[in-house]
Short mmCIF file of C-alpha atoms in Angstrom, two decimals:
data_model
loop_
_atom_site.label_atom_id
_atom_site.label_comp_id
_atom_site.label_asym_id
_atom_site.label_seq_id
_atom_site.Cartn_x
_atom_site.Cartn_y
_atom_site.Cartn_z
CA MET A 1 103.76 6.03 35.53
CA ALA A 2 102.50 7.92 32.33
CA LEU A 3 99.69 6.30 31.88
CA LEU A 4 98.56 7.08 35.50
CA VAL A 5 99.82 10.86 35.61
CA ILE A 6 98.07 11.15 32.08
CA ALA A 7 94.65 9.49 32.90
CA ALA A 8 94.26 11.39 35.87
CA LEU A 9 94.61 14.86 34.45
CA VAL A 10 92.34 13.78 31.89
CA LEU A 11 89.72 12.83 34.51
CA LEU A 12 90.65 16.44 36.54
CA PHE A 13 90.04 18.11 33.16
CA LEU A 14 86.48 16.60 32.86
CA GLY A 15 85.80 17.93 35.68
CA VAL A 16 85.17 14.29 37.55
CA PRO A 17 85.55 14.73 41.65
CA ILE A 18 89.09 14.33 42.49
CA ALA A 19 88.81 11.32 44.49
CA VAL A 20 86.94 9.24 41.73
CA ALA A 21 89.63 10.76 39.36
CA ILE A 22 92.61 9.25 41.48
CA ALA A 23 91.20 5.91 42.21
CA GLY A 24 89.86 5.35 38.42
CA SER A 25 93.29 6.70 36.99
CA THR A 26 95.34 4.37 39.63
CA THR A 27 92.89 1.62 39.10
CA LEU A 28 93.55 1.74 35.32
CA ALA A 29 97.30 1.90 35.81
CA VAL A 30 97.21 -1.35 37.99
CA GLY A 31 95.37 -3.11 35.22
CA ALA A 32 97.75 -2.41 32.54
CA SER A 33 100.99 -2.68 34.17
CA GLY A 34 100.14 -6.77 35.27
CA ILE A 35 102.60 -5.83 38.56
CA PHE A 36 99.22 -6.73 40.82
CA GLY A 37 95.85 -8.38 40.78
CA ILE A 38 93.28 -5.59 40.23
CA GLU A 39 92.23 -6.65 44.39
CA VAL A 40 94.79 -4.73 45.40
CA VAL A 41 92.92 -1.20 45.01
CA PRO A 42 90.44 -1.84 47.49
CA GLN A 43 93.09 -3.55 50.09
CA GLN A 44 95.18 -0.44 49.50
CA ILE A 45 92.20 2.03 50.18
CA PHE A 46 91.37 0.21 53.11
CA ASN A 47 94.70 -0.01 54.31
CA ALA A 48 95.48 3.85 53.90
CA LEU A 49 91.97 4.23 56.27
CA ASN A 50 92.76 1.86 58.66
CA GLN A 51 95.22 3.83 60.88
CA PHE A 52 94.60 4.85 64.33
CA PRO A 53 95.55 8.23 64.45
CA LEU A 54 92.86 8.91 61.50
CA MET A 55 90.20 8.85 64.11
CA ALA A 56 90.83 12.21 65.22
CA ILE A 57 89.42 13.72 61.94
CA PRO A 58 85.84 12.61 62.48
CA PHE A 59 85.88 13.83 65.86
CA PHE A 60 87.39 17.08 65.13
CA ILE A 61 85.08 17.63 62.65
CA LEU A 62 82.23 16.75 64.58
CA ALA A 63 83.63 19.10 67.38
CA GLY A 64 83.61 21.97 64.63
CA HIS A 65 79.87 21.16 63.83
CA LEU A 66 78.83 21.34 67.30
CA MET A 67 80.91 24.88 68.06
CA GLN A 68 78.86 26.58 65.29
CA VAL A 69 75.59 25.23 65.91
CA GLY A 70 76.38 25.88 69.78
CA GLY A 71 76.50 29.76 69.84
CA ILE A 72 80.32 29.79 69.99
CA SER A 73 80.82 32.10 66.56
CA GLU A 74 78.32 34.62 67.94
CA ARG A 75 80.12 34.95 71.33
CA LEU A 76 83.73 34.98 69.62
CA ILE A 77 82.40 37.73 67.39
CA ARG A 78 81.47 40.20 70.06
CA PHE A 79 85.19 39.19 72.10
CA GLY A 80 87.06 40.17 68.56
CA ASN A 81 84.77 43.35 68.17
CA ALA A 82 85.48 44.54 72.00
CA ILE A 83 89.11 44.17 71.67
CA ILE A 84 89.44 45.42 67.86
CA GLY A 85 86.38 47.16 66.52
CA HIS A 86 86.79 50.95 67.44
CA MET A 87 89.95 51.13 65.17
CA THR A 88 90.09 51.98 61.58
CA GLY A 89 88.30 49.05 59.55
CA GLY A 90 87.58 46.93 63.22
CA LEU A 91 85.20 45.29 61.58
CA ALA A 92 87.47 43.66 58.91
CA MET A 93 90.34 42.98 61.60
CA ALA A 94 87.54 41.87 64.33
CA ALA A 95 86.77 39.30 61.18
CA VAL A 96 90.25 38.40 61.03
CA LEU A 97 90.91 38.19 64.65
CA THR A 98 87.68 35.95 65.26
CA SER A 99 88.61 33.97 62.30
CA MET A 100 91.95 33.14 64.02
CA PHE A 101 89.69 32.12 67.77
CA PHE A 102 87.45 30.36 65.38
CA ALA A 103 90.04 28.47 63.76
CA ALA A 104 91.52 26.89 66.90
CA ILE A 105 87.98 25.23 67.05
CA SER A 106 87.12 24.26 63.70
CA GLY A 107 90.32 23.17 62.06
CA SER A 108 88.58 23.87 58.55
CA GLY A 109 88.52 27.00 56.29
CA ALA A 110 85.57 26.90 55.11
CA ALA A 111 83.50 26.57 58.22
CA THR A 112 85.43 29.59 59.46
CA VAL A 113 84.40 31.59 56.61
CA ALA A 114 80.94 30.69 56.90
CA ALA A 115 80.19 30.75 60.82
CA ILE A 116 82.58 34.50 61.07
CA GLY A 117 81.39 35.30 57.66
CA SER A 118 77.47 34.79 58.15
CA ILE A 119 77.60 37.36 60.95
CA LEU A 120 80.13 39.77 59.92
CA ILE A 121 79.79 40.38 56.06
CA PRO A 122 76.22 41.65 56.38
CA ALA A 123 77.65 43.88 59.20
CA MET A 124 80.68 45.39 57.02
CA LEU A 125 77.94 45.68 54.24
CA ALA A 126 75.70 47.90 56.73
CA ARG A 127 78.56 50.09 57.83
CA GLY A 128 79.76 50.83 54.09
CA TYR A 129 82.56 48.35 53.12
CA ASP A 130 83.11 47.47 49.56
CA ARG A 131 81.34 43.97 48.74
CA GLY A 132 84.64 42.57 47.02
CA PHE A 133 87.07 44.15 49.69
CA THR A 134 84.64 42.41 52.38
CA ALA A 135 84.47 38.72 50.33
CA ALA A 136 88.20 38.84 50.08
CA ASN A 137 88.93 39.87 53.70
CA GLN A 138 86.62 36.96 55.26
CA SER A 139 87.93 34.36 52.71
CA VAL A 140 91.50 34.83 53.55
CA ALA A 141 90.71 34.90 57.08
CA GLY A 142 89.23 31.60 56.77
CA ALA A 143 92.30 29.95 55.48
CA LEU A 144 93.41 30.23 58.93
CA GLY A 145 91.34 27.33 59.81
CA VAL A 146 94.10 24.92 58.28
CA ILE A 147 96.92 26.49 60.01
CA ILE A 148 96.00 27.38 63.50
CA PRO A 149 95.93 24.19 65.59
CA PRO A 150 94.08 21.58 65.96
CA SER A 151 94.01 21.39 62.33
CA ILE A 152 92.98 18.28 59.48
CA PRO A 153 95.52 18.90 57.04
CA LEU A 154 98.44 18.87 60.29
CA ILE A 155 97.22 15.46 61.27
CA LEU A 156 96.80 14.21 57.57
CA TYR A 157 100.37 15.33 57.10
CA ALA A 158 101.43 13.80 60.33
CA VAL A 159 100.13 10.43 59.29
CA ALA A 160 101.30 10.46 55.96
CA ALA A 161 104.87 11.71 57.01
CA ASN A 162 105.14 9.75 60.04
CA VAL A 163 105.74 12.38 62.42
CA SER A 164 103.87 13.61 65.70
CA ALA A 165 100.52 15.24 65.29
CA GLY A 166 101.61 16.76 68.60
CA ASP A 167 104.62 18.54 67.16
CA MET A 168 102.96 19.60 64.15
CA PHE A 169 100.06 21.38 66.07
CA MET A 170 102.85 23.09 68.35
CA ALA A 171 104.55 23.85 64.96
CA GLY A 172 101.48 25.93 63.26
CA VAL A 173 101.03 27.96 66.43
CA PHE A 174 103.55 31.00 65.55
CA PRO A 175 103.18 30.36 61.71
CA GLY A 176 99.49 31.12 62.17
CA VAL A 177 99.95 34.14 64.21
CA ILE A 178 102.57 35.67 61.76
CA VAL A 179 99.58 35.00 58.71
CA THR A 180 97.21 36.78 61.53
CA LEU A 181 99.17 39.77 61.78
CA SER A 182 99.90 40.12 58.16
CA LEU A 183 96.16 39.72 57.38
CA LEU A 184 95.33 42.64 60.32
CA ILE A 185 97.95 45.05 59.08
CA MET A 186 96.68 44.39 55.48
CA ALA A 187 92.92 44.95 56.93
CA TYR A 188 93.97 47.84 58.20
CA LEU A 189 96.21 49.80 55.40
CA VAL A 190 92.85 49.51 53.03
CA SER A 191 90.50 50.27 55.25
CA ARG A 192 92.22 53.11 56.50
CA LYS A 193 93.26 54.30 52.70
CA ARG A 194 89.29 53.85 51.83
CA ARG A 195 88.36 55.56 55.33
CA TYR A 196 86.06 52.25 56.96
CA ALA A 197 85.54 53.93 60.29
CA GLY A 198 85.62 51.68 63.26
CA ILE A 199 82.67 51.06 65.87
CA GLU A 200 81.99 52.30 69.21
CA LYS A 201 84.58 51.50 71.48
CA ALA A 202 84.08 49.15 74.39
CA THR A 203 84.28 50.12 77.54
CA GLY A 204 86.13 47.97 80.02
CA ARG A 205 83.16 46.68 81.84
CA GLU A 206 82.03 45.44 77.89
CA LEU A 207 85.54 43.85 77.29
CA PHE A 208 85.57 41.99 80.02
CA THR A 209 81.82 40.93 79.81
CA ALA A 210 82.59 39.75 76.34
CA PHE A 211 85.70 37.64 77.34
CA ARG A 212 83.73 36.12 80.52
CA LYS A 213 81.03 35.29 78.06
CA SER A 214 83.38 33.81 75.15
CA ILE A 215 86.25 31.92 77.96
CA LEU A 216 84.73 28.54 77.68
CA ALA A 217 85.05 28.93 73.56
CA LEU A 218 88.70 30.14 73.65
CA LEU A 219 89.42 27.33 76.42
CA MET A 220 89.16 24.67 73.94
CA PRO A 221 92.58 24.68 72.06
CA VAL A 222 94.54 25.22 75.35
CA ILE A 223 92.20 21.95 76.89
CA VAL A 224 93.72 20.08 73.42
CA LEU A 225 97.23 21.03 73.13
CA GLY A 226 97.84 21.50 76.81
CA GLY A 227 96.56 17.76 77.49
CA ILE A 228 98.38 16.64 74.71
CA TYR A 229 101.69 17.67 76.09
CA GLY A 230 100.86 17.27 79.79
CA GLY A 231 100.71 13.54 78.47
CA ILE A 232 96.67 13.23 79.72
CA PHE A 233 95.83 12.35 75.97
CA THR A 234 96.93 11.38 72.57
CA PRO A 235 96.02 13.67 69.77
CA THR A 236 93.49 11.16 68.80
CA GLU A 237 92.03 11.03 72.14
CA ALA A 238 91.86 14.47 72.48
CA ALA A 239 89.41 15.00 69.33
CA VAL A 240 86.98 13.19 71.44
CA VAL A 241 87.44 15.51 74.44
CA ALA A 242 87.10 18.02 72.14
CA VAL A 243 83.79 16.67 70.87
CA VAL A 244 82.39 16.19 74.78
CA TYR A 245 83.64 19.36 75.53
CA SER A 246 81.72 21.22 72.55
CA VAL A 247 78.67 19.39 73.81
CA ILE A 248 79.00 20.80 77.30
CA VAL A 249 79.91 24.18 76.13
CA GLY A 250 76.50 24.09 73.57
CA PHE A 251 74.41 23.16 76.50
CA ALA A 252 75.91 25.42 78.85
CA TYR A 253 75.08 28.41 76.23
CA ARG A 254 71.55 27.20 76.06
CA GLN A 255 72.13 27.03 71.98
CA LEU A 256 72.45 23.48 71.65
CA SER A 257 69.29 21.53 71.31
CA LEU A 258 68.75 17.83 70.67
CA LYS A 259 67.87 18.62 67.09
CA LYS A 260 70.70 20.64 66.58
CA LEU A 261 72.71 17.80 68.23
CA VAL A 262 71.19 15.46 65.57
CA ASP A 263 71.97 17.98 62.50
CA ALA A 264 75.54 18.47 63.77
CA PHE A 265 75.75 14.55 63.72
CA ALA A 266 74.66 14.25 60.62
CA ASP A 267 76.52 16.60 58.74
CA SER A 268 79.84 15.76 60.27
CA ALA A 269 78.91 12.35 58.92
CA VAL A 270 78.63 13.44 55.58
CA THR A 271 81.77 15.76 55.74
CA SER A 272 83.44 12.53 57.07
CA ALA A 273 82.81 10.54 54.48
CA ILE A 274 83.86 12.77 51.78
CA VAL A 275 87.31 13.17 53.49
CA MET A 276 87.51 9.57 53.98
CA ILE A 277 86.93 8.83 50.55
CA VAL A 278 89.95 11.58 49.23
CA ILE A 279 92.06 10.04 52.01
CA GLY A 280 91.79 6.35 50.96
CA THR A 281 92.15 7.07 47.18
CA ALA A 282 94.95 9.03 47.88
CA GLY A 283 96.53 6.32 49.80
CA LEU A 284 95.97 4.01 46.75
CA PHE A 285 97.56 6.47 44.62
CA ALA A 286 100.54 7.41 47.26
CA PHE A 287 101.02 3.45 47.50
CA TYR A 288 101.62 2.76 43.69
CA ILE A 289 103.62 5.82 42.80
CA ASN A 290 105.94 4.14 45.82
CA VAL A 291 106.03 0.83 43.82
CA LEU A 292 106.94 2.23 40.85
CA GLY A 293 110.06 4.08 42.65
CA ALA A 294 109.07 7.64 41.62
CA PRO A 295 109.55 9.49 44.53
CA THR A 296 113.45 7.76 44.75
CA GLN A 297 113.88 8.73 41.19
CA LEU A 298 112.85 12.17 41.69
CA ALA A 299 115.01 12.71 44.78
CA GLU A 300 117.99 11.20 43.12
CA THR A 301 116.86 13.89 40.02
CA MET A 302 116.76 16.56 42.17
CA THR A 303 120.03 16.00 43.99
CA ASN A 304 121.67 15.58 40.85
CA LEU A 305 120.28 18.94 39.74
CA ASN A 306 122.63 20.48 42.35
CA LEU A 307 119.56 23.06 43.22
CA GLY A 308 120.42 23.34 46.96
CA ILE A 309 117.70 24.12 49.23
CA VAL A 310 117.15 27.52 48.52
CA GLY A 311 116.43 25.83 44.64
CA PHE A 312 114.32 23.27 46.18
CA ILE A 313 112.42 25.08 48.53
CA ILE A 314 111.28 27.27 45.70
CA LEU A 315 110.12 24.63 43.28
CA VAL A 316 108.47 23.09 46.00
CA ASN A 317 106.36 26.28 46.51
CA VAL A 318 105.80 26.94 43.33
CA ILE A 319 104.16 23.25 42.15
CA LEU A 320 102.20 23.47 45.68
CA LEU A 321 100.73 26.85 44.80
CA ILE A 322 99.76 25.58 41.37
CA ALA A 323 98.54 22.47 42.87
CA GLY A 324 96.57 24.21 45.35
CA MET A 325 94.57 25.95 42.48
CA PHE A 326 93.39 22.93 41.03
CA ILE A 327 93.55 19.64 43.95
CA GLU A 328 91.56 20.05 47.52
CA ALA A 329 94.09 20.56 50.46
CA ALA A 330 93.34 17.28 51.88
CA ALA A 331 94.48 15.01 48.53
CA ALA A 332 97.64 17.04 47.50
CA ILE A 333 98.96 16.53 51.06
CA LEU A 334 98.61 12.51 50.64
CA ILE A 335 99.46 12.81 46.84
CA PHE A 336 102.59 14.70 47.07
CA VAL A 337 104.43 13.53 50.79
CA PRO A 338 105.27 10.42 49.21
CA ILE A 339 107.19 12.23 46.42
CA MET A 340 108.53 15.33 48.05
CA LEU A 341 109.24 14.41 51.80
CA PRO A 342 112.34 12.12 50.37
CA MET A 343 113.73 14.72 48.55
CA ALA A 344 113.11 17.45 51.55
CA THR A 345 114.96 15.23 53.77
CA ALA A 346 117.82 14.05 51.34
CA PHE A 347 118.57 18.59 51.38
CA GLY A 348 118.39 18.40 55.41
CA MET A 349 114.57 19.82 55.88
CA ASP A 350 113.18 18.97 59.02
CA PRO A 351 110.07 16.60 57.90
CA VAL A 352 108.13 19.02 60.49
CA HIS A 353 109.38 22.24 59.13
CA PHE A 354 108.63 20.79 55.43
CA GLY A 355 104.78 19.94 56.91
CA ILE A 356 103.93 23.64 57.66
CA ILE A 357 105.48 25.02 54.66
CA MET A 358 103.09 22.14 52.66
CA VAL A 359 100.08 22.93 54.68
CA VAL A 360 100.36 27.29 54.97
CA ASN A 361 101.00 26.73 50.96
CA LEU A 362 97.90 24.61 50.20
CA SER A 363 96.08 27.18 53.06
CA ILE A 364 96.63 29.77 49.59
CA GLY A 365 94.64 27.30 47.67
CA LEU A 366 91.71 27.68 49.57
CA VAL A 367 91.52 31.44 48.00
CA THR A 368 92.75 30.82 44.77
CA PRO A 369 90.70 30.23 41.51
CA PRO A 370 89.30 28.35 39.98
CA VAL A 371 88.66 25.82 42.86
CA GLY A 372 89.39 27.88 46.11
CA LEU A 373 86.66 26.41 48.81
CA ASN A 374 86.49 29.53 50.52
CA LEU A 375 86.12 31.79 47.46
CA PHE A 376 82.70 29.79 47.03
CA VAL A 377 81.78 30.16 50.45
CA ALA A 378 82.23 33.87 50.62
CA ALA A 379 80.40 34.06 46.87
CA ASP A 380 77.75 32.75 48.42
CA LEU A 381 77.82 35.02 51.42
CA THR A 382 78.09 38.23 49.41
CA LYS A 383 76.21 37.25 46.36
CA LEU A 384 79.39 38.28 44.09
CA SER A 385 80.34 36.28 41.14
CA LEU A 386 83.50 34.36 41.20
CA GLY A 387 85.51 36.89 39.21
CA ARG A 388 84.86 39.83 41.05
CA ILE A 389 86.16 37.81 43.98
CA SER A 390 89.07 36.57 42.48
CA LYS A 391 90.08 40.29 41.48
CA ALA A 392 89.13 41.08 45.28
CA VAL A 393 91.63 38.52 46.70
CA LEU A 394 94.74 38.82 44.74
CA PRO A 395 96.32 41.75 47.07
CA PHE A 396 95.55 39.16 49.94
CA ILE A 397 97.58 36.19 47.97
CA GLY A 398 100.13 38.64 47.52
CA VAL A 399 100.34 38.77 51.62
CA LEU A 400 100.29 35.18 51.93
CA ILE A 401 102.72 34.84 49.74
CA ILE A 402 105.14 36.99 51.72
CA ASP A 403 104.21 34.84 54.58
CA LEU A 404 104.98 31.93 53.01
CA VAL A 405 108.52 32.96 51.73
CA LEU A 406 109.44 33.98 55.66
CA ILE A 407 107.69 30.87 57.05
CA SER A 408 110.38 28.76 54.32
CA ALA A 409 112.93 31.00 55.16
CA LEU A 410 113.04 30.83 58.85
CA PRO A 411 112.74 27.18 60.19
CA GLN A 412 112.61 27.96 63.80
CA LEU A 413 109.21 29.61 63.29
CA SER A 414 108.05 26.17 62.86
CA LEU A 415 110.26 24.47 65.11
CA TRP A 416 111.21 26.44 68.07
CA LEU A 417 108.00 25.69 69.98
CA PRO A 418 107.61 22.00 69.49
CA SER A 419 111.49 21.87 70.42
CA LEU A 420 110.84 23.87 73.53
CA VAL A 421 108.09 21.47 74.65
CA ASN A 422 109.67 18.04 73.96
CA THR A 423 112.82 19.79 75.91
CA ALA A 424 110.66 20.56 78.69
CA GLY A 425 108.81 17.05 78.58
#
């Protein structure tokens, strides 16, 4: 175990890509232990990927790319501006609200920042918004992409923890709304202090027109979640439905051409390959630490420490906050679930609630340096240094941590909706 951890840390410190670092350190440990032959490495990578629910990931990625090139972001932005753009800090608040809408389509934090930020960041700068605040606001709004269902990290946790992906989707609804509301309040308070005026208020007719033009995009999460809980299709089949629906909407809006369709498939293939490599190598890592008995030993140690459930949750959140600063969310989920979930269940925590805590926690990692992916996307859009954005995002990170504490302390925020739907079913 010591060799495994030290080798992984050394490789990460040297800047080796995380999938290679995980695979290399685990292969080294397997070879040194003599427990298995080296052939177990490709076998376990294949086994980690050979799970039917994982098929949902490339399809949801493809649906997100199709929505990006299909004219969806512009229509959602118009709708968001029509609802809230006239208020103090209207554009900043519209960025948050529109990101919530787009998150329910893309399932990706970076994609949300890129799609919404590419339009609203220039608009905010033209209205006199501070460049650092603009970048920070859009970065944290993009973090909604991994909380609001359907979300790729929610699917990964469902697979790793062997829980229902549908339950994870429903459990993410209220936490996502809570994070959205908190970011709206933060954007409003900062904008009022700095006197960022809103845009011209939309008339009732303009609001209705903006809604009508975005209705097809807004219906997508309704169709996906409604179909899952209506028993019409499984979460994996829902991903395929999302792709078909995205193509139909793109052509209906007359924004999707054959060239854009081909480009979306190509971009999705690259993104899916990257995600799947991480999943495969993290699955190998999880398999080997289970062979070594690390999760069981840690669970026994934590129980013997008598920390109680509150102490355990605090410790888990601290560990995940630090891990999220250096490790991509997909890898972190697959690495830490086998270690932490047995301890969580030993303390009586519901696996679905624990999954929401983990995903919300790792969403903060998208906006924390040194490897916060959303920060890099926003830096490219605003032409700011990572250091400047990192400083501007600190107050927002404080708000997200308050949300995390609230979600951790109140399990029913995550569990009420799944229990309600399951009871009705």
